[in-house]
Short mmCIF file of C-alpha atoms (C1' of nucleotides) in Angstrom, two decimals:
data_model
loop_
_atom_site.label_atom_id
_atom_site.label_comp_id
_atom_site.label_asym_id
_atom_site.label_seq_id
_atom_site.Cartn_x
_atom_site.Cartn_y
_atom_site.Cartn_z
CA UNK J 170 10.71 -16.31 -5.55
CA UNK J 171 14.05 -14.71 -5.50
CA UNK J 172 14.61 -11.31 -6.12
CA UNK J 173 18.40 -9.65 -6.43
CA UNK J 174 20.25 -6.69 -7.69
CA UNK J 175 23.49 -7.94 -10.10
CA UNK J 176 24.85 -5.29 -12.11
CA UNK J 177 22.04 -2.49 -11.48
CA UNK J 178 19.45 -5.09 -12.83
CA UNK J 179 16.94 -6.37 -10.98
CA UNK J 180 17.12 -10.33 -11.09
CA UNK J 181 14.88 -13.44 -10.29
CA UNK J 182 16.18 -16.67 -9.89
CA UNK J 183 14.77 -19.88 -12.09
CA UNK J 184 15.56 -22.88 -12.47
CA UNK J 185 15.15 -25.05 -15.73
CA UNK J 186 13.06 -28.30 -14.96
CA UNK J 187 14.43 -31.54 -15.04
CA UNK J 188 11.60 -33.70 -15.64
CA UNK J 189 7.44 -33.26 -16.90
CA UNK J 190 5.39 -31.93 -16.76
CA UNK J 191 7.14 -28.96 -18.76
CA UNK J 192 10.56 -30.41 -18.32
CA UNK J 193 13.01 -27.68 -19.77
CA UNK J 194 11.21 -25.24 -19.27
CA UNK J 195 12.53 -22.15 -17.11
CA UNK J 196 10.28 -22.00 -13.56
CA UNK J 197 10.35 -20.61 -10.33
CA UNK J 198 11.77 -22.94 -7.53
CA UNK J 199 9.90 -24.18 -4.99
CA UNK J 200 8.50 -27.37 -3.45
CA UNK J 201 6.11 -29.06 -1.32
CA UNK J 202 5.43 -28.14 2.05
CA UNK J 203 6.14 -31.32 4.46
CA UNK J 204 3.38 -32.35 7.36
CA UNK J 205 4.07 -30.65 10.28
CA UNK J 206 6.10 -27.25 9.01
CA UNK J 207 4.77 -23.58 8.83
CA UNK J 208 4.55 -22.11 5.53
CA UNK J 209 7.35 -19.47 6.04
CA UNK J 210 9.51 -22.21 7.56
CA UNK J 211 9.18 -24.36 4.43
CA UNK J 212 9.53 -21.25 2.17
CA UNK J 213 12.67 -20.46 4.08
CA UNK J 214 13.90 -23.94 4.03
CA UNK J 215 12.93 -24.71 -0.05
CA UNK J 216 15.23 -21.12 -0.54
CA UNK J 217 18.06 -22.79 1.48
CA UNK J 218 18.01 -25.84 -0.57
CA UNK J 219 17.98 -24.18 -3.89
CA UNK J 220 20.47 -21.18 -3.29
CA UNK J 221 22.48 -22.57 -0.28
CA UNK J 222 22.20 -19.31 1.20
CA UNK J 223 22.46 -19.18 4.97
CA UNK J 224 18.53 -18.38 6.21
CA UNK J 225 17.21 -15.27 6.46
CA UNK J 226 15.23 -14.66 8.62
CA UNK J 227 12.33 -11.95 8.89
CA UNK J 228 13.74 -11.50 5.27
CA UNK J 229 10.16 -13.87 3.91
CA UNK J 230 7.09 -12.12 2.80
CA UNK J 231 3.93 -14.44 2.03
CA UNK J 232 3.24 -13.31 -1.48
CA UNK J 233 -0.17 -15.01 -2.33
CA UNK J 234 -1.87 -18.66 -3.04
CA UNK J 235 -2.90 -19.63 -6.64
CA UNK J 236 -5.12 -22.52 -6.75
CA UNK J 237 -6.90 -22.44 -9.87
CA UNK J 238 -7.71 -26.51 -11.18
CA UNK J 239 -5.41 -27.47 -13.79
CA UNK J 240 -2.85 -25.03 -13.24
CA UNK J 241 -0.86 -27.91 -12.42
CA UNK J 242 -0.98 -30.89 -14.85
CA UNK J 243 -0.46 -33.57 -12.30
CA UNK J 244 -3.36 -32.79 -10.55
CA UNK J 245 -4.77 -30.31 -7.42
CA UNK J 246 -1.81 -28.27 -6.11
CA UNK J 247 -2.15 -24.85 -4.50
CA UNK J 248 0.98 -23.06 -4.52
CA UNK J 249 1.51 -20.45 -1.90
CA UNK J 250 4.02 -17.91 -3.12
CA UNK J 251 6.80 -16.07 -0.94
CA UNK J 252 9.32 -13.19 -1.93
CA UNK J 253 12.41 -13.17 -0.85
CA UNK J 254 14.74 -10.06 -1.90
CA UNK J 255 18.47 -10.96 -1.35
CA UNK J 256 22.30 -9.41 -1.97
CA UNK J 257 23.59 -11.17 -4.56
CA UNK J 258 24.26 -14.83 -3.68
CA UNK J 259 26.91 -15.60 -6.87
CA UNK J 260 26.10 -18.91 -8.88
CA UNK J 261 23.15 -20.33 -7.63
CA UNK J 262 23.47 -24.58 -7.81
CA UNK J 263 20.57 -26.37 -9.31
CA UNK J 264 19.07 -28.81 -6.54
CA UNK J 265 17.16 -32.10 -7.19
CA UNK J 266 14.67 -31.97 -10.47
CA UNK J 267 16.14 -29.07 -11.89
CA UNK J 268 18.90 -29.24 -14.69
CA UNK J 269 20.37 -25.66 -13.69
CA UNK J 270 19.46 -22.67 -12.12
CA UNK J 271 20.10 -19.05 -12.77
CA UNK J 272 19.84 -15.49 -11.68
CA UNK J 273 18.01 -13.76 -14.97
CA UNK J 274 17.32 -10.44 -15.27
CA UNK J 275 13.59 -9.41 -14.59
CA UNK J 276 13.06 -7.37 -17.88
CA UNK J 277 14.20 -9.86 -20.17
CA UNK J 278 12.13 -12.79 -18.44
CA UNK J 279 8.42 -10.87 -18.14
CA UNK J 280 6.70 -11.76 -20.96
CA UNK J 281 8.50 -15.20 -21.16
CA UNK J 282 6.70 -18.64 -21.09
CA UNK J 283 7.56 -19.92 -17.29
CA UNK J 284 6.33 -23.00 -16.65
CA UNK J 285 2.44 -22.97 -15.01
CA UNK J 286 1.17 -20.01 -13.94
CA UNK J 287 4.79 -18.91 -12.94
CA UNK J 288 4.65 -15.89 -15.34
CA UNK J 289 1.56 -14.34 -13.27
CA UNK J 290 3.06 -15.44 -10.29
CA UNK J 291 6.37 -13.16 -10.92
CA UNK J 292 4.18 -10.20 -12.20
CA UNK J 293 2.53 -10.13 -9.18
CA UNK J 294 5.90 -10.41 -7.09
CA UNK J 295 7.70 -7.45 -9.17
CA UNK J 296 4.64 -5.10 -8.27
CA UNK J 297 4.79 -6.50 -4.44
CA UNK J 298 8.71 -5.72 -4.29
CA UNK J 299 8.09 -2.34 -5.80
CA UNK J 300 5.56 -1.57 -3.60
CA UNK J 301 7.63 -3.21 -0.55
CA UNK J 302 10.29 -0.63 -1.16
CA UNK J 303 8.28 2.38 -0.96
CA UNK J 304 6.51 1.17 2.53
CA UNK J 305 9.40 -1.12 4.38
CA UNK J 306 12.63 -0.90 4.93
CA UNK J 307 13.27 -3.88 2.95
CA UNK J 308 15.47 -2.80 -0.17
CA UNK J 309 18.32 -3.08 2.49
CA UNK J 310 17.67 -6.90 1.87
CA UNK J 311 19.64 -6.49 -1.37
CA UNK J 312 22.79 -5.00 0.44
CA UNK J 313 25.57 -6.70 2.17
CA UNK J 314 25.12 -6.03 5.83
CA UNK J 315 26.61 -2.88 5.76
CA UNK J 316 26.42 -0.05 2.76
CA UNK J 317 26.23 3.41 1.40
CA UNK J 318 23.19 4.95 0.39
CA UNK J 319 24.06 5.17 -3.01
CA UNK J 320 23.74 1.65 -3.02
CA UNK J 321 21.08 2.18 -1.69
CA UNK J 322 19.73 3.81 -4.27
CA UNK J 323 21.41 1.91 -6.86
CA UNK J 324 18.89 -0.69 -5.60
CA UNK J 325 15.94 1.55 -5.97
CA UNK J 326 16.78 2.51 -9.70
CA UNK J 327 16.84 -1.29 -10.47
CA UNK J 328 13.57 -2.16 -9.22
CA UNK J 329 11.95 0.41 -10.04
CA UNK J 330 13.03 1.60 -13.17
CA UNK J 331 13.98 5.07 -12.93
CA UNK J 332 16.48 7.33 -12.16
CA UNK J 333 16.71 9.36 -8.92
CA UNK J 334 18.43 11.92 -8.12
CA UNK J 335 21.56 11.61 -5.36
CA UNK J 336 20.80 14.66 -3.36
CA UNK J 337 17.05 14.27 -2.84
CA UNK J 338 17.01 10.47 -2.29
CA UNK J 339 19.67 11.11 0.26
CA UNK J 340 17.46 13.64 2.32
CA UNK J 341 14.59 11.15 1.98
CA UNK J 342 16.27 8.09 3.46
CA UNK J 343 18.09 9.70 5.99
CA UNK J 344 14.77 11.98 7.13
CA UNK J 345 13.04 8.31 8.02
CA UNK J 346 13.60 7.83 11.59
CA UNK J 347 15.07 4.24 12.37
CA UNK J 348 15.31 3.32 8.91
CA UNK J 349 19.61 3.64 8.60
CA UNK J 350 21.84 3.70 11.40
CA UNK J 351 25.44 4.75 10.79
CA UNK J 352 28.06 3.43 11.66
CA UNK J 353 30.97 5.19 12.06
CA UNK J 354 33.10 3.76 9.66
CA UNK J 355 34.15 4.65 5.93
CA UNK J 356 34.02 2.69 2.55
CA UNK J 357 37.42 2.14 1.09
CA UNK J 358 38.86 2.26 -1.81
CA UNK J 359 36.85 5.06 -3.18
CA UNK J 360 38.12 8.74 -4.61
CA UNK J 361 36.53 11.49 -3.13
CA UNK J 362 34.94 12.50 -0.70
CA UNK J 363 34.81 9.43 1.83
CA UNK J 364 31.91 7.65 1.66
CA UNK J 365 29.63 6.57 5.20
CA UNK J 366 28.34 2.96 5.89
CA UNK J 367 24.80 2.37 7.17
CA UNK J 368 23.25 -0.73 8.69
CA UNK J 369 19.58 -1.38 8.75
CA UNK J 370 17.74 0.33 11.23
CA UNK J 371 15.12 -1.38 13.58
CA UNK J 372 12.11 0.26 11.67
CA UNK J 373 9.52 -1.94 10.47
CA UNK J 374 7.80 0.29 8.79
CA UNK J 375 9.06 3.80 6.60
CA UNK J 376 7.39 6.64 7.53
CA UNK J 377 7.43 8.53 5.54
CA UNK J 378 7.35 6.47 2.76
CA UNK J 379 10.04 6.96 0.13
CA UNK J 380 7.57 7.66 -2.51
CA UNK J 381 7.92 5.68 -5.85
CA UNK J 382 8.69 6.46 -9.09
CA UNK J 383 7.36 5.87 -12.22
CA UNK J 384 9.79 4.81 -15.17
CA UNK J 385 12.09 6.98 -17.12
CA UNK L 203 -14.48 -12.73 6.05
CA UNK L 204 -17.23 -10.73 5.61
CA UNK L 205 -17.44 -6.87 7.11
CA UNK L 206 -20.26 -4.56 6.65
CA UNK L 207 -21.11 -1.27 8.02
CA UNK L 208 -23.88 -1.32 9.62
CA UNK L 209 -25.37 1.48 12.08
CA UNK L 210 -21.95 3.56 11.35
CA UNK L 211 -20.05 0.56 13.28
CA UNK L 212 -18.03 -1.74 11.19
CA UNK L 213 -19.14 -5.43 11.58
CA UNK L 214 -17.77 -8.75 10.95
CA UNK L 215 -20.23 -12.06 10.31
CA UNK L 216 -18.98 -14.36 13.09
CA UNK L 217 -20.12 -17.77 13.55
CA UNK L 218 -20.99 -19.75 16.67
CA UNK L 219 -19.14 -23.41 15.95
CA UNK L 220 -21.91 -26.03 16.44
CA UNK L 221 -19.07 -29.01 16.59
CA UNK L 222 -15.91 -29.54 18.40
CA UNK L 223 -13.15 -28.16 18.36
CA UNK L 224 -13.82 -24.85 19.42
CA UNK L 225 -17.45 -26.13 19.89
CA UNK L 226 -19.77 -23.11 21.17
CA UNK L 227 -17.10 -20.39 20.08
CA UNK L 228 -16.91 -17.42 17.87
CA UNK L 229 -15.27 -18.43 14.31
CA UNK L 230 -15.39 -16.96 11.25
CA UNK L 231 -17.47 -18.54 8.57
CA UNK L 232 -15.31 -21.18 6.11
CA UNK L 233 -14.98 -24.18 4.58
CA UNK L 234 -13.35 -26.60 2.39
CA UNK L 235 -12.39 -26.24 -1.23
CA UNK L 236 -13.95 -28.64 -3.77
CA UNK L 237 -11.32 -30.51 -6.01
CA UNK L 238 -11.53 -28.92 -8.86
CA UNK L 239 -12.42 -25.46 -7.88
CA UNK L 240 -11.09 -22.18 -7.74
CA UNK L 241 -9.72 -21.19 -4.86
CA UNK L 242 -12.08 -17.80 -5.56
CA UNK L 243 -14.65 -19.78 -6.79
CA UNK L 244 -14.70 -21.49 -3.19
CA UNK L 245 -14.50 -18.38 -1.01
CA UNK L 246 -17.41 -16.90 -3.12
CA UNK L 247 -19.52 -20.44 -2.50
CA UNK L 248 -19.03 -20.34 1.68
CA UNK L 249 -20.01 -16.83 1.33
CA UNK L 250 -23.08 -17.31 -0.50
CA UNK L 251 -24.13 -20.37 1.49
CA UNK L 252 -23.11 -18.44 5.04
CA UNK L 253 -25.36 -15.13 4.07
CA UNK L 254 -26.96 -15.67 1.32
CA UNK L 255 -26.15 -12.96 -1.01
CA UNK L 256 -26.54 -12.99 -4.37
CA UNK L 257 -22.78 -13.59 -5.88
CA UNK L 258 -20.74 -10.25 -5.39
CA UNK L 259 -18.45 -11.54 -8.47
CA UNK L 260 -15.32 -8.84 -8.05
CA UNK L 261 -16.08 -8.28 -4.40
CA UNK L 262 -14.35 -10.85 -2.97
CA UNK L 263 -9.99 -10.06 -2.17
CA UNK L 264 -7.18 -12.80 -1.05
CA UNK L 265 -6.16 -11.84 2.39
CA UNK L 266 -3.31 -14.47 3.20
CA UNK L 267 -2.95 -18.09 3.75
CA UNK L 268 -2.15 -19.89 7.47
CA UNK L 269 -0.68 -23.06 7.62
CA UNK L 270 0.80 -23.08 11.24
CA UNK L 271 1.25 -26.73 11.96
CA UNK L 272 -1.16 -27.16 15.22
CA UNK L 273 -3.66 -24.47 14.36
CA UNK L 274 -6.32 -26.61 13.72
CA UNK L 275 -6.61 -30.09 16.26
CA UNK L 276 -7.84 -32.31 13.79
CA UNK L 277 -4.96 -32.10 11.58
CA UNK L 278 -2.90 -30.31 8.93
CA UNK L 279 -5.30 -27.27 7.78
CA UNK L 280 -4.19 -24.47 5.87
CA UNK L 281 -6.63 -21.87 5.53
CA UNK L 282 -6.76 -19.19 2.42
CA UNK L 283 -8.47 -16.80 3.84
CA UNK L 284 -10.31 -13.67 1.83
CA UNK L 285 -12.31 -10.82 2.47
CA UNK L 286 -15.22 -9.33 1.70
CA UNK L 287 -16.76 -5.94 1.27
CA UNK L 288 -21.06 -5.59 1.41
CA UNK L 289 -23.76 -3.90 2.20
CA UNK L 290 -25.80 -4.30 5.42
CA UNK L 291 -26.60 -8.27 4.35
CA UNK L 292 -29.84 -8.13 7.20
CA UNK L 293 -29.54 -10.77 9.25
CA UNK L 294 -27.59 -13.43 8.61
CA UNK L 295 -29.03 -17.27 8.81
CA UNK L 296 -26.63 -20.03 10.42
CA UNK L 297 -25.69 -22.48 7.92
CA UNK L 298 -24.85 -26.37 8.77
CA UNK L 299 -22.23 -27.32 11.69
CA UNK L 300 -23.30 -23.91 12.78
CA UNK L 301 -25.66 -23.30 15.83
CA UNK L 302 -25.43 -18.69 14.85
CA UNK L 303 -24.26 -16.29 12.46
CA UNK L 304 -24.15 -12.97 13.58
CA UNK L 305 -22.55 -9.93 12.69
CA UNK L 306 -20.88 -8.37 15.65
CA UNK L 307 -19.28 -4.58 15.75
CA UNK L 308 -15.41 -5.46 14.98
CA UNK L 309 -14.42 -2.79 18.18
CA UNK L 310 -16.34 -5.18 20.45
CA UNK L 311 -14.45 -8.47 18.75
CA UNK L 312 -10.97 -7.49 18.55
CA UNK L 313 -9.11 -9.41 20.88
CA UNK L 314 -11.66 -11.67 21.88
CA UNK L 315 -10.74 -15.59 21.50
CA UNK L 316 -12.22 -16.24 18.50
CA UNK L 317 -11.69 -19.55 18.01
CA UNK L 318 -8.28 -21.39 16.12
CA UNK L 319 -6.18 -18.39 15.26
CA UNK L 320 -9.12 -16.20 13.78
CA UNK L 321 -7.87 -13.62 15.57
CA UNK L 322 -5.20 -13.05 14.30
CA UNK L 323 -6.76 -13.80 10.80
CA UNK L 324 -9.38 -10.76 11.56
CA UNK L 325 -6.34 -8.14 12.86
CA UNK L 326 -4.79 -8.75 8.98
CA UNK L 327 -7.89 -8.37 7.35
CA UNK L 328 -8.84 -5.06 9.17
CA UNK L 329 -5.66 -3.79 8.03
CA UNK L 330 -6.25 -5.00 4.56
CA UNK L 331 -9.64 -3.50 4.44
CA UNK L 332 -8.58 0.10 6.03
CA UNK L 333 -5.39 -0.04 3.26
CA UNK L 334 -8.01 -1.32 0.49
CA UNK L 335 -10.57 2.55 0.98
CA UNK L 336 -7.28 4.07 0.88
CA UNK L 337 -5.91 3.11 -2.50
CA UNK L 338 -9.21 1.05 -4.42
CA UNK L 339 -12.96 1.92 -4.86
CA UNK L 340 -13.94 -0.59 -2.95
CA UNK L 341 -15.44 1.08 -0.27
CA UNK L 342 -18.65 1.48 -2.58
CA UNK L 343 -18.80 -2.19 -2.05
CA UNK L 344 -20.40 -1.44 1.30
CA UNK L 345 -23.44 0.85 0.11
CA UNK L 346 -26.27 0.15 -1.97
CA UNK L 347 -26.06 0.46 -5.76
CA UNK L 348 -26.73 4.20 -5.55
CA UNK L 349 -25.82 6.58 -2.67
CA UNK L 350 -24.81 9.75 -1.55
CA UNK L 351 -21.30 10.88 -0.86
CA UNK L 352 -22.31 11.52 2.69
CA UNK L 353 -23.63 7.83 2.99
CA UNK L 354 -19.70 7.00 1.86
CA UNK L 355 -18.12 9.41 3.93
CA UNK L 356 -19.59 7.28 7.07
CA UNK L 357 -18.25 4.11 5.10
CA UNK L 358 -14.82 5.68 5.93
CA UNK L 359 -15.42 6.95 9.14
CA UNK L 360 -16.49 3.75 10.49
CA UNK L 361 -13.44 1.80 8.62
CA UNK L 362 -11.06 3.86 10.15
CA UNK L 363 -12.66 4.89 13.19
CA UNK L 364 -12.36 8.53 12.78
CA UNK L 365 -14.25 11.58 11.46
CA UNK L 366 -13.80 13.76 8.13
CA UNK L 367 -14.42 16.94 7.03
CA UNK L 368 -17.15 16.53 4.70
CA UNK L 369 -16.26 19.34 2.55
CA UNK L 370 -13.19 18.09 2.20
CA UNK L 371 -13.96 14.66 1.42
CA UNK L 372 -16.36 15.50 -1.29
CA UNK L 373 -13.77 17.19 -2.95
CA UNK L 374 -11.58 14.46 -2.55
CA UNK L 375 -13.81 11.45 -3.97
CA UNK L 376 -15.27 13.56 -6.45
CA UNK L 377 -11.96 14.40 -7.79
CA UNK L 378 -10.67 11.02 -8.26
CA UNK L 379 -10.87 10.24 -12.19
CA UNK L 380 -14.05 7.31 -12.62
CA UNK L 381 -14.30 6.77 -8.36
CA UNK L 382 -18.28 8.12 -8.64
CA UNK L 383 -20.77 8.63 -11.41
CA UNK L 384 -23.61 10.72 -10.92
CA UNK L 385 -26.87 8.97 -11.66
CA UNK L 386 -28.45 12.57 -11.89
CA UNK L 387 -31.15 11.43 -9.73
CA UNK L 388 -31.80 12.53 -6.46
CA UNK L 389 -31.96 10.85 -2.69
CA UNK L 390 -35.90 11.40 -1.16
CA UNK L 391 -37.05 12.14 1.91
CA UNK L 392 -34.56 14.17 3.26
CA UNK L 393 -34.83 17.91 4.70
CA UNK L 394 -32.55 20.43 2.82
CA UNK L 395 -30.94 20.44 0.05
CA UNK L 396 -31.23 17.75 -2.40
CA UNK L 397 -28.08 15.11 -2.51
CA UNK L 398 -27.06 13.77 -5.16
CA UNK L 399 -26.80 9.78 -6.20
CA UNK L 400 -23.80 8.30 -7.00
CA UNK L 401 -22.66 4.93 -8.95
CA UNK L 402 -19.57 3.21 -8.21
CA UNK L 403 -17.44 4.26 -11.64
CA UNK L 404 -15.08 1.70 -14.03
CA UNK L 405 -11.66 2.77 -11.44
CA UNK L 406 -9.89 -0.05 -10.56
CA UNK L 407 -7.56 2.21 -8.31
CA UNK L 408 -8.02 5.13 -6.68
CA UNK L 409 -5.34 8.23 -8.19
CA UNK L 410 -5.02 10.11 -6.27
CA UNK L 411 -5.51 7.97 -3.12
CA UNK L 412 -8.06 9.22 -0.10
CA UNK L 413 -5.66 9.71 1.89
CA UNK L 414 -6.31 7.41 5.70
CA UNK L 415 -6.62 9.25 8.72
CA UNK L 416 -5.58 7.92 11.91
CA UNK L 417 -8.18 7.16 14.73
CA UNK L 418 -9.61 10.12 16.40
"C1'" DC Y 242 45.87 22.65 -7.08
"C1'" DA Y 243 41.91 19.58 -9.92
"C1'" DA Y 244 38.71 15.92 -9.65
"C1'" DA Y 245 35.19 13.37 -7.58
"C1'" DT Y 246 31.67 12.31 -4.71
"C1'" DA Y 247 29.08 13.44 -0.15
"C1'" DG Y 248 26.07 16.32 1.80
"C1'" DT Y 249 23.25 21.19 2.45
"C1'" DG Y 250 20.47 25.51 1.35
"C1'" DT Y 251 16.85 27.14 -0.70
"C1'" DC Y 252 13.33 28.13 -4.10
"C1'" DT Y 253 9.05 26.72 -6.27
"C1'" DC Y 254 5.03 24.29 -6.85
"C1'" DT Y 255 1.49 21.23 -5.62
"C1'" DG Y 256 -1.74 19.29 -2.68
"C1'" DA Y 257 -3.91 18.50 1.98
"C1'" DG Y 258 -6.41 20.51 5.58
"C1'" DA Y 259 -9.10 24.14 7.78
"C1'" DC Y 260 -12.93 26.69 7.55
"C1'" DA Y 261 -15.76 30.90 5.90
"C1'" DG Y 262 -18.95 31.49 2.72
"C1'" DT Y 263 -22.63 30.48 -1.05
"C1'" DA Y 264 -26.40 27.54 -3.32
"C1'" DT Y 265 -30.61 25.02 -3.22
"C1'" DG Y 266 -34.42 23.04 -1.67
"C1'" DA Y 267 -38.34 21.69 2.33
"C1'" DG Y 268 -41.67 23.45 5.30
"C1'" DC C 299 -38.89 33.76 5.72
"C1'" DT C 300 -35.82 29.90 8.49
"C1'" DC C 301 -33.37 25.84 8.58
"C1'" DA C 302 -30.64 22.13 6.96
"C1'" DT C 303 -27.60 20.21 4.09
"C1'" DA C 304 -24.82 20.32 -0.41
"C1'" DC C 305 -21.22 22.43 -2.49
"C1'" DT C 306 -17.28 26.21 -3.48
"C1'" DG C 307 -13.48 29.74 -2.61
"C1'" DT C 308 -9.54 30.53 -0.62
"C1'" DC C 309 -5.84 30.75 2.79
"C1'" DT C 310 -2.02 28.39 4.96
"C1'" DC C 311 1.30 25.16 5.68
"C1'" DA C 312 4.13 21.03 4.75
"C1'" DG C 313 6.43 18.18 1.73
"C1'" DA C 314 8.39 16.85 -2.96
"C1'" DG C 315 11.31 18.03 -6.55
"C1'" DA C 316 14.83 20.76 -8.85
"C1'" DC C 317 19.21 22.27 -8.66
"C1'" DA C 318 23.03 25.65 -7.16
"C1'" DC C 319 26.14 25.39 -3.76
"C1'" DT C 320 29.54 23.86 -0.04
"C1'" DA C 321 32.44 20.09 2.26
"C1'" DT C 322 35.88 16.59 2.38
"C1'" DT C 323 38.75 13.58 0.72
"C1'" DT C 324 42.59 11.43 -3.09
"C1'" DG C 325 46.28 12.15 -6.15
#
DNA sequence: CAAATAGTGTCTCTGAGACAGTATGAG
DNA sequence: CTCATACTGTCTCAGAGACACTATTTG
C-alpha cells in the first residue's frame, strides 16, 4: 500500500482490476510472493513493478496479515500487507491485470467499496501512517531527498488532518536530536526570508515524539 | 506466544521440540492453519491445545508475520505469529511432537537459541507487549477476574522490569475513564487495610496512557 | 522602504513525579 | 494501642501550546 502527499492531500495508490474476481473494481496492488523471496523483498519488488519507482529501501513497514476464509473468492490466500509512504512518484503505469492505476486521495476513497477486504486493509494502514509519524522519522519518506520543514509540515497536516502551527512545529522537529540534519544550502526561488534545506537524520526513532493531532 | 506473570517475573511458555529440526530445543508453541480457518481462529486453537485454557476470545493480538526464505529446513514456512496475555496458566502439559512445555522467566530466555528464528520472534513480541500496558487495558489480561490495583501494579513492574510508585500509579489507573471497575468487594486475608477489587472495565484504549518507565 | 517568511522569547497551563500526610482495618 | 497497607494533598518541575516579537531576505 502506497501512501503520498500530492497537493496537501494525503493519497493511496489503486489500481482498477483487469480481470475476476471483482474485475473493475478499484484495489490495492499487490501480488504473490514467489518461493524462495522474503516478504519485504517481494513487497519491495511488487511496489517496483507497479510504480516503477527506483527501490526504497528501509522505506517498507510490514503492516499486518489478513487471512480470514473467503476473503478471497478463488480460494485460501493470506495477504500480508506492507506500507510504503513515498514523494510523489507522478503517473503511476498500470502493470499486468490491472486496467489503470491511480494516486486517489485518501478521504474520498475511505468508505469506498475496494475490492476484498482492501477497505479494512487501508483503514488500518491510515491509522499505522499516522501513528508512524508521531514515533519515526518517517514522514521524511514523502519529501524529495532534501526539504524545508514547512514541507515538512505540509506533510503532517495531510495525514493527519489538522492544522499546525509554523512556529511550534518548527521547535518540535528541530528539538529531536538526529531527526534533521541541515545542510547548508538554501531553497530558491522563494520571497523572503531564505528558506534552509534538511536531509533525514540517522534517527530511527523520535524522541520525543512529535505528538499528534487530532482533526480540525 | 504466550507470557504470564508469574512469581513477579514475566514468563514465556516455551516448548522442547520432540522432532527434528531443532529436535531437543527450546521453540515456541505453533502450528499450522486449517484451510478454511481464521488466521485468529488458528492461533486461539494451538493455544488452547498447548495450555489448555479455556478460549481467551479478545486476548489473543497479531504480532507480525516471518517469511525469511531458509528459516525453516523443511521448506517455505511463513509464520503469523501472535501474542498472548494470561494469567498464571499452572503448569503447562506438552502437547504432540512435543517432549515439554514450560514456562521459563523471559530475563533468563532472551538471547538464548531458541530454535528457527524464535528469537527474534520473542524480542518483537516483548516490545509489543511492554507498548500494549502502555496504551491498552490489556495488562488485566494477566490477573484473575478480580484483583487489586497492587496485584496490577506488579503486572507492570514485571513487564517492564522496573518499580512504581504505588501512590502514583493508583492515581494513574484509577483515573483512566472505564480502565477498572470496582466490584465493591473486598480482597481477604490480608493484614491492614482492606483493598479493594477491581474488574477489567469496557476501555478499549487507555486515555490517558500509563505512561512506560524505563528499566531500573 | 514594504512584504513575506524564518526563526526566537516568553507566558501560561497541564500533567507527571516525588513524597508527606491521612484513613481504615487486623490483631 | 501499634502496625500495615490503602488512599489523598500538595509542591515542583518540565513540556506543550499560544502568540508577540525579531531576523533576514526580495523587490
Amino acid at each position: 500500500m502506497v501512501f503520498t502527499v500530492v497537493d496537501q492531500a494525503l493519497h493511496v495508490l489503486l489500481i482498477r482490476r483487469g480481470a475476476d474476481p471483482y474485475a473493475g473494481r478499484w484495489a490495492l496492488p499487490g501480488g504473490f510472493v514467489h518461493i524462495d523471496e522474503d516478504l519485504d523483498a517481494a513487497a519491495e519488488r511488487e511496489l517496483v513493478e507497479e510504480t516503477g519507482v527506483a527501490g526504497p529501501v528501509g522505506q517498507l513497514a510490514q503492516l499486518a496479515s489478513y487471512g480470514a476464509p473467503g476473503r478471497d473468492p478463488r480460494g485460501r490466500v493470506v495477504t500480508v500487507a506492507y506500507l510504503a509512504l513515498l514523494p510523489d512518484p507522478g503517473s503511476p503505469t498500470a502493470g499486468t491485470d490491472a486496467s489503470a492505476a491511480q494516486l486517489r486521495p485518501v478521504a474520498d476513497v475511505a468508505g469506498t467499496d475496494l475490492a476484498f477486504d482492501h477497505d479494512r486493509i487501508l483503514a488500518d494502514g491510515l491509522e499505522r501512517a499516522r501513528s508512524m509519524l508521531e514515533h519515526t522519522p518517517r514522514a521524511t519518506a514523502f519529501c524529495p531527498p532534501e526539504f524545508t520543514i514547512t514541507e515538512l509540515r505540509a506533510v503532517y497536516e495531510a495525514v493527519w488532518d489538522t492544522t499546525l502551527d509554523p512556529r511550534d512545529f518548527y521547535r518540535a522537529v528541530t528539538a529531536v536530536p538526529d531527526f534533521l540534519v541541515a545542510t547548508g544550502r538554501n531553497a530558491a526561488g522563494g520571497t523572503g526570508r531564505p528558506v534552509k534545506l534538511y536531509r533525514a537524520g540517522p534517527a530511527r526513532r523520535l524522541q520525543p515524539p512529535i505528538r499528534r493531532r487530532e482533526p480540525s
